[in-house]
Amino acid sequence: MSQVLLEVGALVLSADAVIPEPGYILWQDGVILAVGRGVYPGPRDQVEVISRPRAVAIPGLVNTHGHAAMTLLRGIGDDLPLQAWLTERIYPTEAKLTGEAVYWGTLLACWEMIQSGTTCFTDMYFFMHDAARAVEESGLRAVLSWGMVGFDEQNRTQGIRNSRSFHAQWHRAAQGRIQVTLGPHAPYTCPPDYLAEVAELSAELGVPIQIHLSETKREVDECIAEHGCTPIRLAERCGLLNRPVLAAHCVHLTEEDIALLHERDVRVAHNPQSNLKLASGVAPVVELLRAGVTVGIGTDGAASNNNLDLFEELRLAATLHKGVRQDATAVTAGEAFTMATSAGARCVFLPDGHGTLNPGAAADIVLLSLDSVHFLPTYDLLSNVVYAAGAGDVTDVFVAGQPLLRQGEPVTLDVERIRHEVRRLEAILGPQA
Ligand SMILES: [Zn+2]
């Protein structure tokens, strides 16, 4: 494939490398070959040129935790205690979902994520063949897992079977944009011997694991009462932490848990908005970062957020811990930006360098309009991106060098069709249906 040259008004290559003046990115076959200030010095005759002089280029954002098709459950039950929310609203509606509904719900999520500057996301849900089809069509990068629960022998066996067939069909599919991982839901839905079985399957298939750990105080208290240890320690005892693990939430942790997460290089998905909305608490992100744990940012499902806008999570991750600790230095703009980009990429086990705009990284690039009010004035470009900019400033999105959003318009998705299908499903899924 030919080389593509993107000319922009400014670049944020990573939190530590900001170029607040015109520059360029050159890529080929989805990989960045060169970046620089000023005008590209090489020959231009064989190169496709995309000119966006009024845009700043940043690495695409990485959403490290979510349940994409839960976009269909957006707003179906709010302001309820967790147990009532789950049993009265979420579970009954999810029971009505079909593979076809998950396909359209995942496309809706892809549309929302593309428009808000996300280039890679994680998903743990069901009917995952349909979800993967949606990802393939959208052009996004994704790390997908079929959610597994172990209440009885039948769903244990089914979970293993689903994960095996999903892995066989979709791992490294869509030109390598899809990675398959295993998704045991949580220690309170998967008994210890089942978690051990999943750890063995993860070693056999050579894929990482994603799981919810220590989301609520109740979960931790019940785990201690039943198993005599915290969910983090239980995961370790089951052999899970011998494998690469991405743990979502980690809100209620002991010092020993944090040390163990660091020792086993467990990656943590911080979901500030979901944890606030479901009244779960605030994760000890400062302690995790100080301990050297890799922390990324996630939206969680749209039913507990209620959107998939990672710019909101980015700003919340940068401000929430300041307020809680009464310390304005708690999480800096640079630390939050790293969580949303390169640390996020590490959380989802993408190759080193991913989540930056450095040569060798995937050409997953987001452009924000420098003409937006959020970039006036611009004393510190990274500050504008983290504390002022938002999804509405996103103009262009590239994944593996392919355009998914061009000057505000989705390229890969038929959004009128998605709108129509979701309206149809709404009538079937809603509480009055
Ligand atoms: Zn979740």
Short mmCIF file of C-alpha atoms and ligand atoms in Angstrom, two decimals:
data_model
loop_
_atom_site.label_atom_id
_atom_site.label_comp_id
_atom_site.label_asym_id
_atom_site.label_seq_id
_atom_site.Cartn_x
_atom_site.Cartn_y
_atom_site.Cartn_z
CA MET A 1 0.00 0.00 0.00
CA SER A 2 1.13 3.53 -0.64
CA GLN A 3 2.40 5.87 2.01
CA VAL A 4 0.07 8.42 3.61
CA LEU A 5 1.28 11.81 4.83
CA LEU A 6 -0.89 13.63 7.37
CA GLU A 7 -0.06 17.32 7.80
CA VAL A 8 -1.41 18.89 11.02
CA GLY A 9 -1.20 22.11 13.02
CA ALA A 10 0.21 20.49 16.18
CA LEU A 11 1.00 17.06 17.64
CA VAL A 12 0.80 15.35 21.01
CA LEU A 13 2.99 12.30 20.42
CA SER A 14 2.63 11.25 24.08
CA ALA A 15 2.24 13.02 27.43
CA ASP A 16 5.99 13.75 27.40
CA ALA A 17 6.36 14.79 23.76
CA VAL A 18 4.19 17.70 22.64
CA ILE A 19 4.85 19.63 19.42
CA PRO A 20 2.76 22.85 19.62
CA GLU A 21 3.47 23.82 16.00
CA PRO A 22 2.82 22.42 12.50
CA GLY A 23 4.19 18.98 11.76
CA TYR A 24 3.46 15.69 10.02
CA ILE A 25 2.90 11.96 10.45
CA LEU A 26 3.85 9.51 7.70
CA TRP A 27 2.55 5.94 7.70
CA GLN A 28 2.38 2.85 5.54
CA ASP A 29 0.48 -0.44 6.01
CA GLY A 30 -1.08 0.92 9.19
CA VAL A 31 2.22 1.63 10.96
CA ILE A 32 3.78 5.07 11.63
CA LEU A 33 7.07 5.48 9.76
CA ALA A 34 8.01 9.05 10.68
CA VAL A 35 6.80 12.10 12.61
CA GLY A 36 8.30 15.54 12.75
CA ARG A 37 8.06 19.31 12.96
CA GLY A 38 7.55 21.55 9.97
CA VAL A 39 7.26 20.26 6.41
CA TYR A 40 7.91 16.62 5.53
CA PRO A 41 11.42 16.59 4.05
CA GLY A 42 11.02 13.45 1.87
CA PRO A 43 9.65 13.10 -1.67
CA ARG A 44 5.91 13.71 -1.98
CA ASP A 45 5.13 12.41 -5.47
CA GLN A 46 4.36 8.82 -4.36
CA VAL A 47 2.58 9.89 -1.17
CA GLU A 48 -1.13 10.42 -0.50
CA VAL A 49 -1.38 13.74 1.37
CA ILE A 50 -4.11 14.52 3.92
CA SER A 51 -3.93 18.16 4.97
CA ARG A 52 -5.43 19.23 8.30
CA PRO A 53 -3.52 22.40 9.21
CA ARG A 54 -6.17 23.42 11.79
CA ALA A 55 -6.03 20.17 13.76
CA VAL A 56 -3.97 18.72 16.61
CA ALA A 57 -3.11 15.01 16.31
CA ILE A 58 -3.19 12.84 19.44
CA PRO A 59 -2.89 9.06 19.86
CA GLY A 60 -6.29 7.33 19.68
CA LEU A 61 -7.85 6.77 23.11
CA VAL A 62 -8.04 3.23 24.54
CA ASN A 63 -11.18 2.21 26.42
CA THR A 64 -9.95 -0.50 28.79
CA HIS A 65 -13.29 -1.73 30.12
CA GLY A 66 -16.82 -2.05 28.79
CA HIS A 67 -19.74 -4.05 27.57
CA ALA A 68 -20.37 -2.52 24.16
CA ALA A 69 -23.90 -3.72 23.39
CA MET A 70 -25.12 -2.33 26.72
CA THR A 71 -25.64 0.86 24.72
CA LEU A 72 -29.06 -0.73 24.12
CA LEU A 73 -29.71 -0.45 27.87
CA ARG A 74 -28.71 3.21 28.11
CA GLY A 75 -31.07 4.92 30.57
CA ILE A 76 -33.20 1.85 31.21
CA GLY A 77 -32.70 2.17 34.97
CA ASP A 78 -30.91 4.95 36.78
CA ASP A 79 -30.54 6.15 40.35
CA LEU A 80 -31.24 2.69 41.79
CA PRO A 81 -29.18 0.71 44.31
CA LEU A 82 -26.86 -1.76 42.56
CA GLN A 83 -28.83 -4.90 43.43
CA ALA A 84 -32.18 -3.44 42.34
CA TRP A 85 -30.58 -1.99 39.20
CA LEU A 86 -29.23 -5.41 38.26
CA THR A 87 -32.16 -7.65 39.18
CA GLU A 88 -35.08 -5.38 38.22
CA ARG A 89 -33.74 -3.64 35.11
CA ILE A 90 -30.52 -5.05 33.66
CA TYR A 91 -30.94 -8.85 33.94
CA PRO A 92 -34.57 -8.92 32.68
CA THR A 93 -33.64 -6.77 29.67
CA GLU A 94 -30.48 -8.73 28.90
CA ALA A 95 -32.60 -11.90 28.90
CA LYS A 96 -34.41 -10.46 25.84
CA LEU A 97 -31.20 -9.81 23.87
CA THR A 98 -30.44 -11.84 20.76
CA GLY A 99 -27.32 -12.09 18.62
CA GLU A 100 -28.93 -9.65 16.21
CA ALA A 101 -29.56 -7.13 19.01
CA VAL A 102 -25.96 -7.44 20.24
CA TYR A 103 -24.76 -6.80 16.68
CA TRP A 104 -26.70 -3.52 16.42
CA GLY A 105 -25.89 -2.54 20.01
CA THR A 106 -22.18 -3.06 19.34
CA LEU A 107 -22.41 -1.00 16.14
CA LEU A 108 -24.10 1.77 18.14
CA ALA A 109 -21.19 1.61 20.62
CA CYS A 110 -18.65 1.70 17.77
CA TRP A 111 -20.36 4.77 16.30
CA GLU A 112 -20.26 6.56 19.68
CA MET A 113 -16.65 5.58 20.34
CA ILE A 114 -15.44 6.66 16.89
CA GLN A 115 -17.14 10.04 17.30
CA SER A 116 -15.49 10.54 20.67
CA GLY A 117 -11.94 9.64 19.66
CA THR A 118 -11.63 6.04 20.88
CA THR A 119 -9.64 3.78 18.54
CA CYS A 120 -9.40 0.61 20.66
CA PHE A 121 -11.85 -0.83 23.17
CA THR A 122 -12.39 -3.92 25.30
CA ASP A 123 -15.61 -5.86 25.48
CA MET A 124 -16.92 -8.63 27.72
CA TYR A 125 -20.41 -9.75 26.77
CA PHE A 126 -22.31 -12.53 25.04
CA PHE A 127 -23.27 -13.34 21.42
CA MET A 128 -19.68 -12.33 20.76
CA HIS A 129 -19.57 -13.62 17.18
CA ASP A 130 -22.12 -10.90 16.41
CA ALA A 131 -20.16 -8.31 18.38
CA ALA A 132 -16.98 -9.23 16.48
CA ARG A 133 -18.79 -8.83 13.15
CA ALA A 134 -19.75 -5.30 14.18
CA VAL A 135 -16.14 -4.52 15.17
CA GLU A 136 -14.83 -5.85 11.88
CA GLU A 137 -17.22 -3.63 9.92
CA SER A 138 -16.55 -0.54 12.04
CA GLY A 139 -12.78 -0.60 11.47
CA LEU A 140 -12.04 -0.20 15.19
CA ARG A 141 -9.45 -2.19 17.12
CA ALA A 142 -10.85 -4.33 19.93
CA VAL A 143 -9.96 -6.81 22.64
CA LEU A 144 -12.98 -9.06 23.00
CA SER A 145 -14.02 -11.75 25.45
CA TRP A 146 -17.07 -13.94 25.85
CA GLY A 147 -18.32 -13.39 29.40
CA MET A 148 -18.17 -16.58 31.48
CA VAL A 149 -20.09 -17.42 34.66
CA GLY A 150 -19.94 -20.62 36.69
CA PHE A 151 -23.22 -20.94 38.63
CA ASP A 152 -23.77 -24.53 37.49
CA GLU A 153 -22.12 -27.25 35.44
CA GLN A 154 -24.07 -26.34 32.32
CA ASN A 155 -23.02 -22.69 32.10
CA ARG A 156 -19.44 -23.59 33.10
CA THR A 157 -19.13 -26.00 30.18
CA GLN A 158 -20.93 -23.60 27.86
CA GLY A 159 -18.59 -20.74 28.85
CA ILE A 160 -15.49 -22.77 28.02
CA ARG A 161 -17.02 -23.95 24.75
CA ASN A 162 -18.07 -20.40 23.75
CA SER A 163 -14.61 -19.03 24.50
CA ARG A 164 -12.87 -21.78 22.55
CA SER A 165 -15.03 -21.35 19.45
CA PHE A 166 -14.84 -17.56 19.65
CA HIS A 167 -11.04 -17.73 19.91
CA ALA A 168 -10.79 -20.16 17.01
CA GLN A 169 -12.83 -17.93 14.72
CA TRP A 170 -11.88 -14.40 15.72
CA HIS A 171 -8.44 -14.23 17.35
CA ARG A 172 -6.25 -11.89 15.25
CA ALA A 173 -9.13 -11.47 12.75
CA ALA A 174 -10.08 -8.26 10.91
CA GLN A 175 -6.50 -7.69 9.66
CA GLY A 176 -5.24 -8.28 13.20
CA ARG A 177 -7.46 -5.60 14.76
CA ILE A 178 -9.36 -8.11 16.92
CA GLN A 179 -7.67 -9.88 19.84
CA VAL A 180 -9.58 -12.49 21.80
CA THR A 181 -9.13 -12.81 25.57
CA LEU A 182 -10.94 -14.87 28.20
CA GLY A 183 -13.62 -13.15 30.27
CA PRO A 184 -14.49 -14.87 33.55
CA HIS A 185 -17.00 -12.35 34.90
CA ALA A 186 -15.89 -12.10 38.56
CA PRO A 187 -14.99 -14.23 41.61
CA TYR A 188 -18.56 -13.88 42.90
CA THR A 189 -19.99 -15.42 39.71
CA CYS A 190 -17.14 -17.89 39.02
CA PRO A 191 -16.16 -20.30 41.83
CA PRO A 192 -12.43 -20.86 42.55
CA ASP A 193 -12.11 -24.18 40.68
CA TYR A 194 -13.72 -22.58 37.62
CA LEU A 195 -11.28 -19.65 37.78
CA ALA A 196 -8.46 -22.22 37.92
CA GLU A 197 -9.89 -23.91 34.83
CA VAL A 198 -10.02 -20.56 33.00
CA ALA A 199 -6.37 -19.87 33.97
CA GLU A 200 -5.40 -23.21 32.42
CA LEU A 201 -7.35 -22.44 29.24
CA SER A 202 -5.63 -19.04 29.06
CA ALA A 203 -2.23 -20.76 29.19
CA GLU A 204 -3.29 -23.32 26.59
CA LEU A 205 -4.57 -20.68 24.13
CA GLY A 206 -1.83 -18.17 24.98
CA VAL A 207 -4.29 -15.31 25.57
CA PRO A 208 -4.79 -12.87 28.48
CA ILE A 209 -7.75 -12.74 30.87
CA GLN A 210 -10.06 -9.87 31.74
CA ILE A 211 -12.16 -9.98 34.90
CA HIS A 212 -14.02 -7.69 37.33
CA LEU A 213 -12.20 -7.58 40.70
CA SER A 214 -13.06 -5.78 43.96
CA GLU A 215 -15.68 -3.47 42.46
CA THR A 216 -17.80 -3.05 45.61
CA LYS A 217 -17.21 -3.26 49.35
CA ARG A 218 -19.95 -5.88 49.58
CA GLU A 219 -18.08 -8.10 47.07
CA VAL A 220 -14.89 -7.87 49.15
CA ASP A 221 -16.69 -8.50 52.48
CA GLU A 222 -18.52 -11.54 51.09
CA CYS A 223 -15.32 -12.92 49.55
CA ILE A 224 -13.52 -12.63 52.90
CA ALA A 225 -16.49 -14.30 54.68
CA GLU A 226 -16.67 -17.14 52.16
CA HIS A 227 -13.03 -17.70 51.17
CA GLY A 228 -11.06 -16.01 53.94
CA CYS A 229 -9.29 -13.60 51.60
CA THR A 230 -9.85 -10.62 49.28
CA PRO A 231 -10.89 -11.14 45.63
CA ILE A 232 -7.35 -10.17 44.50
CA ARG A 233 -5.77 -12.80 46.78
CA LEU A 234 -8.40 -15.33 45.70
CA ALA A 235 -7.54 -14.70 42.04
CA GLU A 236 -3.90 -15.33 42.91
CA ARG A 237 -4.72 -18.58 44.77
CA CYS A 238 -6.66 -19.84 41.74
CA GLY A 239 -3.60 -19.37 39.53
CA LEU A 240 -5.25 -16.54 37.61
CA LEU A 241 -2.46 -14.03 38.33
CA ASN A 242 0.14 -16.38 36.81
CA ARG A 243 -1.43 -15.29 33.53
CA PRO A 244 -1.60 -11.78 31.99
CA VAL A 245 -4.67 -10.21 33.62
CA LEU A 246 -6.63 -7.00 33.10
CA ALA A 247 -8.68 -6.35 36.24
CA ALA A 248 -11.61 -3.95 35.99
CA HIS A 249 -12.50 -1.58 38.84
CA CYS A 250 -10.20 -2.52 41.80
CA VAL A 251 -12.05 0.04 43.94
CA HIS A 252 -11.68 -1.63 47.33
CA LEU A 253 -8.06 -2.72 47.80
CA THR A 254 -5.80 -3.45 50.76
CA GLU A 255 -2.11 -2.51 50.78
CA GLU A 256 -1.38 -6.19 50.31
CA ASP A 257 -3.69 -6.30 47.26
CA ILE A 258 -1.84 -3.37 45.69
CA ALA A 259 1.54 -5.01 46.29
CA LEU A 260 0.25 -8.24 44.74
CA LEU A 261 -1.17 -6.43 41.69
CA HIS A 262 2.23 -4.83 41.17
CA GLU A 263 4.19 -8.04 41.77
CA ARG A 264 2.12 -9.94 39.18
CA ASP A 265 1.96 -7.00 36.74
CA VAL A 266 -1.85 -7.07 36.74
CA ARG A 267 -3.24 -4.24 34.62
CA VAL A 268 -6.08 -2.20 36.13
CA ALA A 269 -9.02 -0.58 34.30
CA HIS A 270 -10.17 2.50 36.22
CA ASN A 271 -13.84 3.36 35.54
CA PRO A 272 -14.42 6.55 37.53
CA GLN A 273 -17.86 7.47 36.19
CA SER A 274 -19.36 3.98 36.51
CA ASN A 275 -17.99 3.62 40.04
CA LEU A 276 -19.56 6.96 40.98
CA LYS A 277 -22.92 6.30 39.32
CA LEU A 278 -23.32 2.85 40.89
CA ALA A 279 -22.05 4.28 44.22
CA SER A 280 -19.23 1.73 44.36
CA GLY A 281 -16.62 4.22 45.57
CA VAL A 282 -13.37 5.68 44.24
CA ALA A 283 -10.45 3.45 43.25
CA PRO A 284 -7.09 4.18 44.97
CA VAL A 285 -5.50 5.25 41.69
CA VAL A 286 -2.79 7.39 43.27
CA GLU A 287 -1.63 4.43 45.41
CA LEU A 288 -1.73 2.12 42.37
CA LEU A 289 0.32 4.53 40.25
CA ARG A 290 2.81 5.06 43.09
CA ALA A 291 3.19 1.29 43.43
CA GLY A 292 4.00 1.08 39.72
CA VAL A 293 0.79 -0.65 38.61
CA THR A 294 -0.27 -0.03 34.98
CA VAL A 295 -3.64 1.76 35.10
CA GLY A 296 -5.89 2.51 32.12
CA ILE A 297 -9.28 4.22 31.86
CA GLY A 298 -12.62 2.68 30.93
CA THR A 299 -16.21 3.72 30.54
CA ASP A 300 -17.80 0.39 31.57
CA GLY A 301 -21.15 -0.33 29.88
CA ALA A 302 -23.39 2.54 28.80
CA ALA A 303 -26.07 1.48 31.31
CA SER A 304 -23.81 2.52 34.18
CA ASN A 305 -22.22 5.66 32.73
CA ASN A 306 -24.35 6.47 30.52
CA ASN A 307 -22.09 7.21 27.55
CA LEU A 308 -18.86 5.90 26.04
CA ASP A 309 -17.11 9.27 25.87
CA LEU A 310 -13.56 8.62 27.07
CA PHE A 311 -12.79 12.37 27.19
CA GLU A 312 -15.17 12.57 30.16
CA GLU A 313 -13.38 9.70 31.91
CA LEU A 314 -10.01 11.27 31.12
CA ARG A 315 -10.99 14.54 32.78
CA LEU A 316 -12.63 12.74 35.70
CA ALA A 317 -9.50 10.61 36.25
CA ALA A 318 -7.49 13.84 36.33
CA THR A 319 -9.81 15.67 38.75
CA LEU A 320 -11.60 13.12 40.95
CA HIS A 321 -8.55 12.08 42.95
CA LYS A 322 -7.58 15.71 43.53
CA GLY A 323 -10.93 16.33 45.19
CA VAL A 324 -11.01 13.13 47.22
CA ARG A 325 -7.48 13.66 48.54
CA GLN A 326 -7.69 17.46 48.71
CA ASP A 327 -4.44 17.49 46.78
CA ALA A 328 -4.29 19.34 43.44
CA THR A 329 -1.18 17.38 42.43
CA ALA A 330 -2.83 13.95 42.92
CA VAL A 331 -3.14 12.87 39.25
CA THR A 332 -1.56 15.23 36.73
CA ALA A 333 -2.85 15.96 33.21
CA GLY A 334 0.09 13.99 31.84
CA GLU A 335 -0.63 10.97 34.06
CA ALA A 336 -4.30 10.98 33.07
CA PHE A 337 -3.44 11.33 29.37
CA THR A 338 -1.00 8.42 29.65
CA MET A 339 -3.70 6.29 31.29
CA ALA A 340 -6.04 7.03 28.37
CA THR A 341 -3.41 6.24 25.72
CA SER A 342 -0.11 4.33 26.14
CA ALA A 343 -0.86 2.82 29.58
CA GLY A 344 -4.31 1.90 28.27
CA ALA A 345 -2.67 0.11 25.35
CA ARG A 346 -0.44 -1.76 27.81
CA CYS A 347 -3.54 -2.67 29.85
CA VAL A 348 -5.07 -4.42 26.85
CA PHE A 349 -1.80 -6.12 25.92
CA LEU A 350 -1.13 -4.26 22.67
CA PRO A 351 2.53 -4.21 21.53
CA ASP A 352 4.97 -1.74 23.12
CA GLY A 353 4.81 1.77 21.68
CA HIS A 354 1.10 1.48 20.92
CA GLY A 355 -0.89 4.43 22.25
CA THR A 356 1.74 6.95 21.13
CA LEU A 357 2.42 8.61 17.78
CA ASN A 358 6.04 7.45 17.72
CA PRO A 359 7.51 5.67 14.69
CA GLY A 360 6.74 1.95 14.88
CA ALA A 361 3.38 2.46 16.61
CA ALA A 362 0.10 1.62 14.90
CA ALA A 363 -1.36 4.58 13.01
CA ASP A 364 -4.29 4.95 15.43
CA ILE A 365 -4.70 8.73 15.33
CA VAL A 366 -7.35 11.21 16.47
CA LEU A 367 -7.57 14.81 15.26
CA LEU A 368 -9.12 17.61 17.33
CA SER A 369 -10.05 20.97 15.85
CA LEU A 370 -7.71 23.78 16.87
CA ASP A 371 -10.52 26.14 15.80
CA SER A 372 -12.62 24.86 18.71
CA VAL A 373 -13.24 27.28 21.54
CA HIS A 374 -11.51 24.74 23.81
CA PHE A 375 -8.18 25.56 22.17
CA LEU A 376 -8.37 29.31 22.76
CA PRO A 377 -5.94 30.32 24.15
CA THR A 378 -3.33 27.56 24.03
CA TYR A 379 -0.62 28.09 26.64
CA ASP A 380 -0.21 24.37 27.25
CA LEU A 381 -1.56 22.06 24.54
CA LEU A 382 -1.79 19.01 26.80
CA SER A 383 -3.81 21.03 29.32
CA ASN A 384 -6.26 22.00 26.55
CA VAL A 385 -6.65 18.35 25.53
CA VAL A 386 -7.14 16.97 29.06
CA TYR A 387 -9.01 19.75 30.89
CA ALA A 388 -10.92 21.57 28.12
CA ALA A 389 -11.42 19.48 24.97
CA GLY A 390 -14.22 17.00 24.43
CA ALA A 391 -15.79 14.58 22.02
CA GLY A 392 -17.34 17.50 20.10
CA ASP A 393 -13.85 18.63 19.06
CA VAL A 394 -13.00 15.31 17.33
CA THR A 395 -12.92 15.75 13.55
CA ASP A 396 -11.01 12.75 12.19
CA VAL A 397 -10.18 9.25 13.40
CA PHE A 398 -7.77 6.75 11.85
CA VAL A 399 -7.24 3.14 12.94
CA ALA A 400 -4.34 1.22 11.39
CA GLY A 401 -4.08 4.20 9.03
CA GLN A 402 -7.65 3.80 7.72
CA PRO A 403 -10.10 6.69 8.12
CA LEU A 404 -13.14 5.89 10.31
CA LEU A 405 -14.26 9.52 10.77
CA ARG A 406 -13.53 12.15 8.14
CA GLN A 407 -14.21 15.81 9.00
CA GLY A 408 -16.93 14.76 11.42
CA GLU A 409 -18.59 12.17 9.19
CA PRO A 410 -18.45 8.41 9.92
CA VAL A 411 -16.79 6.61 6.99
CA THR A 412 -17.35 2.93 7.75
CA LEU A 413 -20.79 2.95 9.40
CA ASP A 414 -24.28 3.42 7.97
CA VAL A 415 -25.48 5.53 10.88
CA GLU A 416 -29.02 6.01 9.53
CA ARG A 417 -29.43 2.23 9.45
CA ILE A 418 -28.04 1.90 13.00
CA ARG A 419 -30.47 4.62 14.18
CA HIS A 420 -33.39 2.80 12.57
CA GLU A 421 -32.46 -0.64 13.98
CA VAL A 422 -31.85 0.67 17.49
CA ARG A 423 -35.24 2.44 17.50
CA ARG A 424 -36.83 -0.87 16.46
CA LEU A 425 -35.00 -2.76 19.25
CA GLU A 426 -35.92 -0.08 21.78
CA ALA A 427 -39.60 -0.93 21.29
CA ILE A 428 -38.84 -4.61 21.98
CA LEU A 429 -36.44 -4.18 24.91
CA GLY A 430 -38.06 -1.32 26.83
CA PRO A 431 -39.71 -1.89 30.23
CA GLN A 432 -43.19 -1.44 28.68
CA ALA A 433 -42.56 -4.05 25.95
ZN ZN B 1 -17.93 -4.28 33.63
#
